[in-house]
Amino acid sequence: MNIDSSLTQNLMASRLLMKNAISLIQHDAADAALSPTHWQADTYPAHMRERITVVHDGIDTEAIQPHSSACLRLPDGRTCFALGDVSGHGLGPSLIMASVRAMLHVAARTVAEPDRIVSLLAETISPDLKQSQFISFLLVALDPATHKVTFANAGHAPALHYEHATGEFHRLEATRLPLGFPGINVGRVKTELQLAPNDLLVLGTDGVVEV
């Protein structure tokens, strides 16, 4: 190894140490730490890992989870499923999503069609979205008697229909842009599907594709 190469490596190591100095000091002083995934926890030095608890997205899903009897029903008796994601992180976006949830529960008491509900949510929440914020949102209505599904998708993914008979996945395509964007027509989209025995609806959040 020549001198120039050795100096370059030492300089890079010094820069890396300085860049991570604050994190290293904080972790050495911490009694415990949280990581959202095992992969991220494994990126820390071995002597730190024993103090790191992996809790998905900072929430202990063993202690905090949806109530098994919780259900949102539309006026016509169909069961409703909703997923959404606000751009950004922190308290502000969390409050925005809490507002959307409350609006959804109010709208679902009187409106039965998913596309109309999503339009109402967009009209109501858009004035509160600042600095280019937006919300991807998916609303699915399932008829428990016929297994017919109707949906409205404001740019949310992943959302898939697994067809058991063919072994194929079909996207629940976007029917409009995310909430906060202008209500531009995205063209004709099939918004109904029929579930057959052993079919599946696969509905997720951005965390599924980011991990």
PDB file of C-alpha atoms in Angstrom:
ATOM      1  CA  MET A   1       0.000   0.000   0.000  1.00  0.00           C
ATOM      2  CA  ASN A   2       1.496   3.352  -0.965  1.00  0.00           C
ATOM      3  CA  ILE A   3       1.488   6.433   1.257  1.00  0.00           C
ATOM      4  CA  ASP A   4      -1.164   8.315  -0.742  1.00  0.00           C
ATOM      5  CA  SER A   5      -3.590   5.387  -0.529  1.00  0.00           C
ATOM      6  CA  SER A   6      -3.036   5.043   3.228  1.00  0.00           C
ATOM      7  CA  LEU A   7      -3.631   8.760   3.804  1.00  0.00           C
ATOM      8  CA  THR A   8      -6.821   8.633   1.732  1.00  0.00           C
ATOM      9  CA  GLN A   9      -8.185   5.705   3.738  1.00  0.00           C
ATOM     10  CA  ASN A  10      -7.321   7.370   7.045  1.00  0.00           C
ATOM     11  CA  LEU A  11      -8.992  10.585   5.898  1.00  0.00           C
ATOM     12  CA  MET A  12     -12.155   8.709   4.877  1.00  0.00           C
ATOM     13  CA  ALA A  13     -12.228   6.852   8.209  1.00  0.00           C
ATOM     14  CA  SER A  14     -11.814  10.119  10.114  1.00  0.00           C
ATOM     15  CA  ARG A  15     -14.635  11.778   8.181  1.00  0.00           C
ATOM     16  CA  LEU A  16     -16.896   8.788   8.803  1.00  0.00           C
ATOM     17  CA  LEU A  17     -16.106   8.851  12.520  1.00  0.00           C
ATOM     18  CA  MET A  18     -16.813  12.576  12.745  1.00  0.00           C
ATOM     19  CA  LYS A  19     -20.070  12.174  10.819  1.00  0.00           C
ATOM     20  CA  ASN A  20     -21.302   9.517  13.243  1.00  0.00           C
ATOM     21  CA  ALA A  21     -19.771  10.950  16.401  1.00  0.00           C
ATOM     22  CA  ILE A  22     -23.000  12.363  17.838  1.00  0.00           C
ATOM     23  CA  SER A  23     -24.921   9.129  17.218  1.00  0.00           C
ATOM     24  CA  LEU A  24     -22.112   7.053  18.730  1.00  0.00           C
ATOM     25  CA  ILE A  25     -21.991   9.229  21.850  1.00  0.00           C
ATOM     26  CA  GLN A  26     -25.787   9.105  22.237  1.00  0.00           C
ATOM     27  CA  HIS A  27     -25.916   5.348  21.854  1.00  0.00           C
ATOM     28  CA  ASP A  28     -23.082   4.823  24.335  1.00  0.00           C
ATOM     29  CA  ALA A  29     -25.001   6.923  26.863  1.00  0.00           C
ATOM     30  CA  ALA A  30     -28.383   5.291  26.178  1.00  0.00           C
ATOM     31  CA  ASP A  31     -29.789   2.502  28.324  1.00  0.00           C
ATOM     32  CA  ALA A  32     -32.053   1.322  25.497  1.00  0.00           C
ATOM     33  CA  ALA A  33     -32.937   2.128  21.897  1.00  0.00           C
ATOM     34  CA  LEU A  34     -35.596   1.308  19.304  1.00  0.00           C
ATOM     35  CA  SER A  35     -35.225   0.308  15.671  1.00  0.00           C
ATOM     36  CA  PRO A  36     -38.087  -0.146  13.158  1.00  0.00           C
ATOM     37  CA  THR A  37     -36.494  -3.201  11.481  1.00  0.00           C
ATOM     38  CA  HIS A  38     -33.999  -5.967  12.276  1.00  0.00           C
ATOM     39  CA  TRP A  39     -31.972  -4.899   9.225  1.00  0.00           C
ATOM     40  CA  GLN A  40     -31.513  -1.386  10.585  1.00  0.00           C
ATOM     41  CA  ALA A  41     -30.652  -2.697  14.041  1.00  0.00           C
ATOM     42  CA  ASP A  42     -27.960  -4.923  12.534  1.00  0.00           C
ATOM     43  CA  THR A  43     -26.222  -1.913  10.973  1.00  0.00           C
ATOM     44  CA  TYR A  44     -25.126  -0.736  14.442  1.00  0.00           C
ATOM     45  CA  PRO A  45     -21.880  -1.916  16.058  1.00  0.00           C
ATOM     46  CA  ALA A  46     -22.173  -5.261  17.808  1.00  0.00           C
ATOM     47  CA  HIS A  47     -21.736  -3.818  21.313  1.00  0.00           C
ATOM     48  CA  MET A  48     -24.826  -1.618  20.790  1.00  0.00           C
ATOM     49  CA  ARG A  49     -27.208  -4.231  19.406  1.00  0.00           C
ATOM     50  CA  GLU A  50     -27.992  -5.878  22.740  1.00  0.00           C
ATOM     51  CA  ARG A  51     -29.638  -2.609  23.852  1.00  0.00           C
ATOM     52  CA  ILE A  52     -31.725  -2.204  20.700  1.00  0.00           C
ATOM     53  CA  THR A  53     -35.307  -3.454  20.625  1.00  0.00           C
ATOM     54  CA  VAL A  54     -36.902  -3.883  17.218  1.00  0.00           C
ATOM     55  CA  VAL A  55     -40.371  -2.318  17.229  1.00  0.00           C
ATOM     56  CA  HIS A  56     -41.945  -1.860  13.789  1.00  0.00           C
ATOM     57  CA  ASP A  57     -42.375   1.845  12.979  1.00  0.00           C
ATOM     58  CA  GLY A  58     -41.776   2.734  16.627  1.00  0.00           C
ATOM     59  CA  ILE A  59     -45.045   1.093  17.716  1.00  0.00           C
ATOM     60  CA  ASP A  60     -45.245  -2.119  19.723  1.00  0.00           C
ATOM     61  CA  THR A  61     -47.860  -3.913  17.625  1.00  0.00           C
ATOM     62  CA  GLU A  62     -48.174  -6.627  20.250  1.00  0.00           C
ATOM     63  CA  ALA A  63     -49.483  -4.057  22.729  1.00  0.00           C
ATOM     64  CA  ILE A  64     -51.201  -1.630  20.347  1.00  0.00           C
ATOM     65  CA  GLN A  65     -53.223  -3.162  17.554  1.00  0.00           C
ATOM     66  CA  PRO A  66     -56.625  -2.798  15.874  1.00  0.00           C
ATOM     67  CA  HIS A  67     -59.578  -4.103  17.841  1.00  0.00           C
ATOM     68  CA  SER A  68     -60.815  -7.339  16.296  1.00  0.00           C
ATOM     69  CA  SER A  69     -64.444  -6.178  16.418  1.00  0.00           C
ATOM     70  CA  ALA A  70     -63.783  -2.716  14.926  1.00  0.00           C
ATOM     71  CA  CYS A  71     -65.676  -2.297  11.672  1.00  0.00           C
ATOM     72  CA  LEU A  72     -66.764   0.550   9.425  1.00  0.00           C
ATOM     73  CA  ARG A  73     -70.074  -0.087   7.667  1.00  0.00           C
ATOM     74  CA  LEU A  74     -71.632   1.972   4.909  1.00  0.00           C
ATOM     75  CA  PRO A  75     -75.335   2.934   4.961  1.00  0.00           C
ATOM     76  CA  ASP A  76     -76.179   0.135   2.498  1.00  0.00           C
ATOM     77  CA  GLY A  77     -74.639  -2.514   4.780  1.00  0.00           C
ATOM     78  CA  ARG A  78     -71.355  -3.029   2.960  1.00  0.00           C
ATOM     79  CA  THR A  79     -68.144  -3.343   4.952  1.00  0.00           C
ATOM     80  CA  CYS A  80     -65.588  -0.597   4.348  1.00  0.00           C
ATOM     81  CA  PHE A  81     -61.780  -0.811   4.402  1.00  0.00           C
ATOM     82  CA  ALA A  82     -59.625   2.317   4.289  1.00  0.00           C
ATOM     83  CA  LEU A  83     -55.883   2.900   4.026  1.00  0.00           C
ATOM     84  CA  GLY A  84     -53.995   6.148   3.682  1.00  0.00           C
ATOM     85  CA  ASP A  85     -50.589   7.760   3.940  1.00  0.00           C
ATOM     86  CA  VAL A  86     -49.737  11.423   4.499  1.00  0.00           C
ATOM     87  CA  SER A  87     -46.537  12.813   2.997  1.00  0.00           C
ATOM     88  CA  GLY A  88     -43.981  13.827   5.606  1.00  0.00           C
ATOM     89  CA  HIS A  89     -43.232  12.660   9.135  1.00  0.00           C
ATOM     90  CA  GLY A  90     -43.911  13.847  12.646  1.00  0.00           C
ATOM     91  CA  LEU A  91     -46.772  15.334  14.600  1.00  0.00           C
ATOM     92  CA  GLY A  92     -48.212  17.478  11.787  1.00  0.00           C
ATOM     93  CA  PRO A  93     -48.917  14.641   9.319  1.00  0.00           C
ATOM     94  CA  SER A  94     -50.208  12.485  12.187  1.00  0.00           C
ATOM     95  CA  LEU A  95     -52.785  15.136  13.070  1.00  0.00           C
ATOM     96  CA  ILE A  96     -53.776  15.413   9.401  1.00  0.00           C
ATOM     97  CA  MET A  97     -54.439  11.668   9.212  1.00  0.00           C
ATOM     98  CA  ALA A  98     -56.403  11.781  12.463  1.00  0.00           C
ATOM     99  CA  SER A  99     -58.586  14.465  10.874  1.00  0.00           C
ATOM    100  CA  VAL A 100     -59.088  12.352   7.744  1.00  0.00           C
ATOM    101  CA  ARG A 101     -60.097   9.373   9.882  1.00  0.00           C
ATOM    102  CA  ALA A 102     -62.699  11.459  11.701  1.00  0.00           C
ATOM    103  CA  MET A 103     -64.025  12.857   8.404  1.00  0.00           C
ATOM    104  CA  LEU A 104     -64.264   9.333   6.970  1.00  0.00           C
ATOM    105  CA  HIS A 105     -66.388   8.109   9.882  1.00  0.00           C
ATOM    106  CA  VAL A 106     -68.744  11.056   9.450  1.00  0.00           C
ATOM    107  CA  ALA A 107     -69.049  10.688   5.656  1.00  0.00           C
ATOM    108  CA  ALA A 108     -69.559   6.915   5.837  1.00  0.00           C
ATOM    109  CA  ARG A 109     -72.688   7.419   7.941  1.00  0.00           C
ATOM    110  CA  THR A 110     -74.575   9.060   5.079  1.00  0.00           C
ATOM    111  CA  VAL A 111     -72.722   8.260   1.819  1.00  0.00           C
ATOM    112  CA  ALA A 112     -72.424   4.738   0.422  1.00  0.00           C
ATOM    113  CA  GLU A 113     -70.312   5.144  -2.727  1.00  0.00           C
ATOM    114  CA  PRO A 114     -66.502   5.014  -2.260  1.00  0.00           C
ATOM    115  CA  ASP A 115     -65.753   7.505  -5.041  1.00  0.00           C
ATOM    116  CA  ARG A 116     -68.103  10.092  -3.553  1.00  0.00           C
ATOM    117  CA  ILE A 117     -66.672   9.597  -0.060  1.00  0.00           C
ATOM    118  CA  VAL A 118     -63.101  10.079  -1.328  1.00  0.00           C
ATOM    119  CA  SER A 119     -64.163  13.197  -3.229  1.00  0.00           C
ATOM    120  CA  LEU A 120     -65.723  14.622  -0.058  1.00  0.00           C
ATOM    121  CA  LEU A 121     -62.541  13.872   1.892  1.00  0.00           C
ATOM    122  CA  ALA A 122     -60.446  15.616  -0.772  1.00  0.00           C
ATOM    123  CA  GLU A 123     -62.665  18.708  -0.750  1.00  0.00           C
ATOM    124  CA  THR A 124     -62.628  18.898   3.050  1.00  0.00           C
ATOM    125  CA  ILE A 125     -58.974  18.180   3.863  1.00  0.00           C
ATOM    126  CA  SER A 126     -57.245  19.922   0.934  1.00  0.00           C
ATOM    127  CA  PRO A 127     -57.311  23.414   2.549  1.00  0.00           C
ATOM    128  CA  ASP A 128     -55.332  21.984   5.489  1.00  0.00           C
ATOM    129  CA  LEU A 129     -52.582  20.524   3.307  1.00  0.00           C
ATOM    130  CA  LYS A 130     -49.657  22.945   3.224  1.00  0.00           C
ATOM    131  CA  GLN A 131     -46.253  23.045   1.536  1.00  0.00           C
ATOM    132  CA  SER A 132     -47.117  20.507  -1.174  1.00  0.00           C
ATOM    133  CA  GLN A 133     -48.474  17.939   1.289  1.00  0.00           C
ATOM    134  CA  PHE A 134     -50.649  15.179  -0.138  1.00  0.00           C
ATOM    135  CA  ILE A 135     -52.430  12.035   1.003  1.00  0.00           C
ATOM    136  CA  SER A 136     -52.679   8.745  -0.842  1.00  0.00           C
ATOM    137  CA  PHE A 137     -55.958   7.090   0.094  1.00  0.00           C
ATOM    138  CA  LEU A 138     -57.770   3.866  -0.748  1.00  0.00           C
ATOM    139  CA  LEU A 139     -61.368   3.067   0.115  1.00  0.00           C
ATOM    140  CA  VAL A 140     -62.771  -0.413  -0.521  1.00  0.00           C
ATOM    141  CA  ALA A 141     -66.400  -1.460  -0.064  1.00  0.00           C
ATOM    142  CA  LEU A 142     -67.139  -5.184   0.242  1.00  0.00           C
ATOM    143  CA  ASP A 143     -70.622  -6.671  -0.013  1.00  0.00           C
ATOM    144  CA  PRO A 144     -70.484  -9.581   2.473  1.00  0.00           C
ATOM    145  CA  ALA A 145     -73.397 -11.339   0.769  1.00  0.00           C
ATOM    146  CA  THR A 146     -72.240 -11.249  -2.868  1.00  0.00           C
ATOM    147  CA  HIS A 147     -68.470 -10.707  -2.308  1.00  0.00           C
ATOM    148  CA  LYS A 148     -68.575  -7.882  -4.819  1.00  0.00           C
ATOM    149  CA  VAL A 149     -65.911  -5.198  -4.272  1.00  0.00           C
ATOM    150  CA  THR A 150     -66.130  -1.541  -5.251  1.00  0.00           C
ATOM    151  CA  PHE A 151     -63.220   0.821  -4.657  1.00  0.00           C
ATOM    152  CA  ALA A 152     -61.893   4.339  -5.059  1.00  0.00           C
ATOM    153  CA  ASN A 153     -58.126   4.761  -5.128  1.00  0.00           C
ATOM    154  CA  ALA A 154     -56.463   8.150  -4.731  1.00  0.00           C
ATOM    155  CA  GLY A 155     -52.977   7.045  -5.734  1.00  0.00           C
ATOM    156  CA  HIS A 156     -52.440   4.497  -2.950  1.00  0.00           C
ATOM    157  CA  ALA A 157     -50.323   1.343  -3.257  1.00  0.00           C
ATOM    158  CA  PRO A 158     -49.849  -1.532  -2.837  1.00  0.00           C
ATOM    159  CA  ALA A 159     -53.425  -2.621  -3.558  1.00  0.00           C
ATOM    160  CA  LEU A 160     -53.847  -5.954  -5.330  1.00  0.00           C
ATOM    161  CA  HIS A 161     -56.484  -8.572  -6.105  1.00  0.00           C
ATOM    162  CA  TYR A 162     -55.121 -12.115  -6.137  1.00  0.00           C
ATOM    163  CA  GLU A 163     -57.223 -14.278  -8.449  1.00  0.00           C
ATOM    164  CA  HIS A 164     -56.896 -17.857  -7.220  1.00  0.00           C
ATOM    165  CA  ALA A 165     -58.279 -19.445 -10.403  1.00  0.00           C
ATOM    166  CA  THR A 166     -55.509 -17.970 -12.568  1.00  0.00           C
ATOM    167  CA  GLY A 167     -52.796 -17.418  -9.955  1.00  0.00           C
ATOM    168  CA  GLU A 168     -52.510 -13.804 -11.094  1.00  0.00           C
ATOM    169  CA  PHE A 169     -52.395 -10.490  -9.264  1.00  0.00           C
ATOM    170  CA  HIS A 170     -54.361  -7.499 -10.543  1.00  0.00           C
ATOM    171  CA  ARG A 171     -53.797  -3.925  -9.392  1.00  0.00           C
ATOM    172  CA  LEU A 172     -56.554  -1.806  -7.937  1.00  0.00           C
ATOM    173  CA  GLU A 173     -55.636   1.063 -10.237  1.00  0.00           C
ATOM    174  CA  ALA A 174     -55.763   4.711  -9.207  1.00  0.00           C
ATOM    175  CA  THR A 175     -59.120   6.326  -9.917  1.00  0.00           C
ATOM    176  CA  ARG A 176     -57.887   9.845  -9.084  1.00  0.00           C
ATOM    177  CA  LEU A 177     -54.758  11.683  -7.949  1.00  0.00           C
ATOM    178  CA  PRO A 178     -53.881  11.771  -4.230  1.00  0.00           C
ATOM    179  CA  LEU A 179     -55.787  14.150  -1.962  1.00  0.00           C
ATOM    180  CA  GLY A 180     -54.246  17.595  -2.225  1.00  0.00           C
ATOM    181  CA  PHE A 181     -53.715  17.363  -5.980  1.00  0.00           C
ATOM    182  CA  PRO A 182     -56.151  18.865  -8.499  1.00  0.00           C
ATOM    183  CA  GLY A 183     -59.066  16.576  -9.301  1.00  0.00           C
ATOM    184  CA  ILE A 184     -57.752  15.588 -12.739  1.00  0.00           C
ATOM    185  CA  ASN A 185     -59.541  12.802 -14.590  1.00  0.00           C
ATOM    186  CA  VAL A 186     -57.196   9.792 -14.824  1.00  0.00           C
ATOM    187  CA  GLY A 187     -59.325   8.080 -17.459  1.00  0.00           C
ATOM    188  CA  ARG A 188     -61.637   5.095 -17.306  1.00  0.00           C
ATOM    189  CA  VAL A 189     -60.691   2.638 -14.574  1.00  0.00           C
ATOM    190  CA  LYS A 190     -62.509  -0.556 -13.635  1.00  0.00           C
ATOM    191  CA  THR A 191     -63.623   0.062 -10.043  1.00  0.00           C
ATOM    192  CA  GLU A 192     -65.505  -3.177  -9.387  1.00  0.00           C
ATOM    193  CA  LEU A 193     -64.376  -6.765  -9.033  1.00  0.00           C
ATOM    194  CA  GLN A 194     -65.897 -10.044  -7.951  1.00  0.00           C
ATOM    195  CA  LEU A 195     -64.150 -12.136  -5.325  1.00  0.00           C
ATOM    196  CA  ALA A 196     -64.245 -15.886  -5.939  1.00  0.00           C
ATOM    197  CA  PRO A 197     -63.446 -18.604  -3.369  1.00  0.00           C
ATOM    198  CA  ASN A 198     -59.810 -18.389  -2.185  1.00  0.00           C
ATOM    199  CA  ASP A 199     -59.289 -14.982  -3.824  1.00  0.00           C
ATOM    200  CA  LEU A 200     -57.440 -12.386  -1.763  1.00  0.00           C
ATOM    201  CA  LEU A 201     -57.343  -8.628  -1.452  1.00  0.00           C
ATOM    202  CA  VAL A 202     -53.803  -7.504  -0.608  1.00  0.00           C
ATOM    203  CA  LEU A 203     -53.909  -3.977   0.814  1.00  0.00           C
ATOM    204  CA  GLY A 204     -50.784  -2.412   2.317  1.00  0.00           C
ATOM    205  CA  THR A 205     -49.016   0.798   3.205  1.00  0.00           C
ATOM    206  CA  ASP A 206     -45.767   2.285   1.943  1.00  0.00           C
ATOM    207  CA  GLY A 207     -43.879   0.466   4.704  1.00  0.00           C
ATOM    208  CA  VAL A 208     -44.424  -2.809   2.854  1.00  0.00           C
ATOM    209  CA  VAL A 209     -42.477  -1.663  -0.203  1.00  0.00           C
ATOM    210  CA  GLU A 210     -39.868   0.405   1.640  1.00  0.00           C
ATOM    211  CA  VAL A 211     -38.525  -2.282   3.997  1.00  0.00           C
TER     212      VAL A 211
END
